[in-house]
């Protein structure tokens, strides 16, 4: 039903956009300008098709860094886990590269950051004061 509604109204979503880019890249003649590295922030909103697209423009297995917050996503339907990216990355990228080389490959490392650098204590204190003021002046 979703796909039918998109077609009916002439709409598209992120996956449609990425698939269109992949089709256009496949029709290009000659090599792509390759990126040495890719850094993805807000990786919790990354679709698997977007990961495949990034792989097409960066062939360096060590050239990828993904950062994101598992407790924050803009897409309600996405049940994000870094293990999903890790598995897709290994399956779609490293396993193919390693079988062509030596038969073994390094599994991407996952590091969990424990310090929230975006929301310092000062920001939390200010937000708390703002909430207190709102509750005081607008109790309902």
Protein backbone atom coordinates (compact mmCIF):
# COMPACT_ATOMS: atom_id res chain seq x y z
CA UNK A 1 0.00 0.00 0.00
CA UNK A 2 2.85 2.38 0.87
CA UNK A 3 4.52 1.87 -2.52
CA UNK A 4 1.19 2.36 -4.32
CA UNK A 5 0.53 5.62 -2.47
CA UNK A 6 4.01 6.91 -3.31
CA UNK A 7 3.46 6.18 -6.99
CA UNK A 8 -0.04 7.64 -6.96
CA UNK A 9 1.12 10.97 -5.52
CA UNK A 10 4.48 11.05 -7.28
CA UNK A 11 6.40 10.90 -3.99
CA UNK A 12 9.65 9.14 -3.18
CA UNK A 13 11.54 8.26 -0.02
CA UNK A 14 15.22 7.98 0.91
CA UNK A 15 15.47 4.40 -0.33
CA UNK A 16 14.02 5.38 -3.72
CA UNK A 17 16.55 8.20 -3.96
CA UNK A 18 19.47 5.88 -3.18
CA UNK A 19 18.27 3.19 -5.61
CA UNK A 20 18.01 5.83 -8.34
CA UNK A 21 21.59 6.95 -7.62
CA UNK A 22 22.76 3.32 -7.77
CA UNK A 23 21.08 2.87 -11.18
CA UNK A 24 22.70 6.06 -12.47
CA UNK A 25 26.13 5.00 -11.16
CA UNK A 26 25.77 1.63 -12.86
CA UNK A 27 25.22 3.38 -16.22
CA UNK A 28 28.32 5.57 -15.89
CA UNK A 29 31.23 4.69 -18.12
CA UNK A 30 34.69 4.84 -16.65
CA UNK A 31 35.87 4.78 -13.05
CA UNK A 32 34.27 6.76 -10.26
CA UNK A 33 36.25 9.31 -8.30
CA UNK A 34 36.93 7.27 -5.22
CA UNK A 35 36.91 8.60 -1.67
CA UNK A 36 39.76 7.64 0.64
CA UNK A 37 37.51 7.64 3.71
CA UNK A 38 33.92 8.16 4.78
CA UNK A 39 32.71 9.42 8.18
CA UNK A 40 28.99 8.97 8.88
CA UNK A 41 27.46 10.81 11.82
CA UNK A 42 23.91 9.98 12.91
CA UNK A 43 24.51 6.44 11.64
CA UNK A 44 21.38 5.30 13.47
CA UNK A 45 19.41 6.71 10.53
CA UNK A 46 21.50 4.98 7.85
CA UNK A 47 19.57 2.65 5.57
CA UNK A 48 21.25 -0.54 4.30
CA UNK A 49 20.99 0.73 0.72
CA UNK A 50 22.86 3.90 1.77
CA UNK A 51 25.68 1.75 3.17
CA UNK A 52 25.93 -0.08 -0.17
CA UNK A 53 26.08 3.27 -1.98
CA UNK A 54 28.91 4.47 0.27
CA UNK A 55 30.76 1.24 -0.44
CA UNK A 56 30.64 2.04 -4.16
CA UNK A 57 32.52 5.31 -3.68
CA UNK A 58 35.02 4.17 -1.03
CA UNK A 59 36.79 0.86 -1.55
CA UNK A 60 38.98 1.15 1.53
CA UNK A 61 37.69 -1.27 4.23
CA UNK A 62 39.52 0.74 6.91
CA UNK A 63 38.16 4.00 5.55
CA UNK A 64 34.78 3.92 7.28
CA UNK A 65 33.82 5.42 10.63
CA UNK A 66 30.23 5.34 11.83
CA UNK A 67 29.02 7.40 14.79
CA UNK A 68 25.54 7.39 16.16
CA UNK A 69 23.29 7.15 19.17
CA UNK A 70 21.28 3.97 19.59
CA UNK A 71 18.75 5.85 21.72
CA UNK A 72 18.07 8.46 19.05
CA UNK A 73 16.57 7.94 15.62
CA UNK A 74 14.41 10.06 13.34
CA UNK A 75 12.75 7.06 11.77
CA UNK A 76 10.12 5.37 13.96
CA UNK A 77 10.26 2.14 12.03
CA UNK A 78 14.04 1.74 12.33
CA UNK A 79 15.16 -0.58 15.10
CA UNK A 80 18.76 0.57 14.93
CA UNK A 81 21.66 -1.45 16.30
CA UNK A 82 25.30 -0.97 15.43
CA UNK A 83 25.53 -4.73 15.02
CA UNK A 84 23.27 -4.38 11.98
CA UNK A 85 25.72 -1.98 10.30
CA UNK A 86 28.61 -4.17 11.39
CA UNK A 87 27.02 -7.29 9.87
CA UNK A 88 26.07 -5.52 6.62
CA UNK A 89 29.51 -4.00 6.36
CA UNK A 90 31.18 -7.36 6.90
CA UNK A 91 28.86 -9.26 4.55
CA UNK A 92 28.76 -6.70 1.74
CA UNK A 93 32.30 -5.40 1.94
CA UNK A 94 34.94 -7.18 3.95
CA UNK A 95 34.03 -10.77 3.16
CA UNK A 96 34.23 -10.12 -0.60
CA UNK A 97 37.54 -8.26 -0.24
CA UNK A 98 39.08 -10.91 2.02
CA UNK A 99 38.10 -13.85 -0.13
CA UNK A 100 39.79 -12.11 -3.04
CA UNK A 101 42.96 -11.67 -0.95
CA UNK A 102 43.80 -14.15 1.76
CA UNK A 103 40.61 -15.77 2.94
CA UNK A 104 40.46 -13.84 6.22
CA UNK A 105 39.27 -10.38 7.10
CA UNK A 106 39.13 -8.10 10.09
CA UNK A 107 35.70 -7.66 11.56
CA UNK A 108 34.95 -3.97 12.16
CA UNK A 109 35.59 -2.83 15.71
CA UNK A 110 32.79 -1.27 17.75
CA UNK A 111 33.57 1.24 20.46
CA UNK A 112 30.96 2.55 22.85
CA UNK A 113 31.45 6.16 23.90
CA UNK A 114 30.58 6.73 27.52
CA UNK A 115 30.77 10.52 27.67
CA UNK A 116 28.05 12.68 26.16
CA UNK A 117 29.86 15.64 24.65
CA UNK A 118 26.73 17.31 23.28
CA UNK A 119 24.84 17.73 26.49
CA UNK A 120 27.13 19.09 29.17
CA UNK A 121 26.02 19.66 32.75
CA UNK A 122 25.61 23.36 32.00
CA UNK A 123 23.14 22.59 29.21
CA UNK A 124 21.24 20.19 31.47
CA UNK A 125 21.10 22.80 34.26
CA UNK A 126 19.76 25.45 31.88
CA UNK A 127 17.14 23.04 30.50
CA UNK A 128 16.05 22.20 34.04
CA UNK A 129 15.59 25.89 34.86
CA UNK A 130 13.58 26.38 31.65
CA UNK A 131 11.31 23.43 32.47
CA UNK A 132 10.79 24.75 36.00
CA UNK A 133 9.83 28.18 34.61
CA UNK A 134 7.42 26.65 32.10
CA UNK A 135 5.77 24.57 34.79
CA UNK A 136 5.51 27.58 37.09
CA UNK A 137 3.97 29.95 34.51
CA UNK A 138 2.00 27.33 32.55
CA UNK A 139 0.93 24.72 35.10
CA UNK A 140 -1.60 23.12 32.77
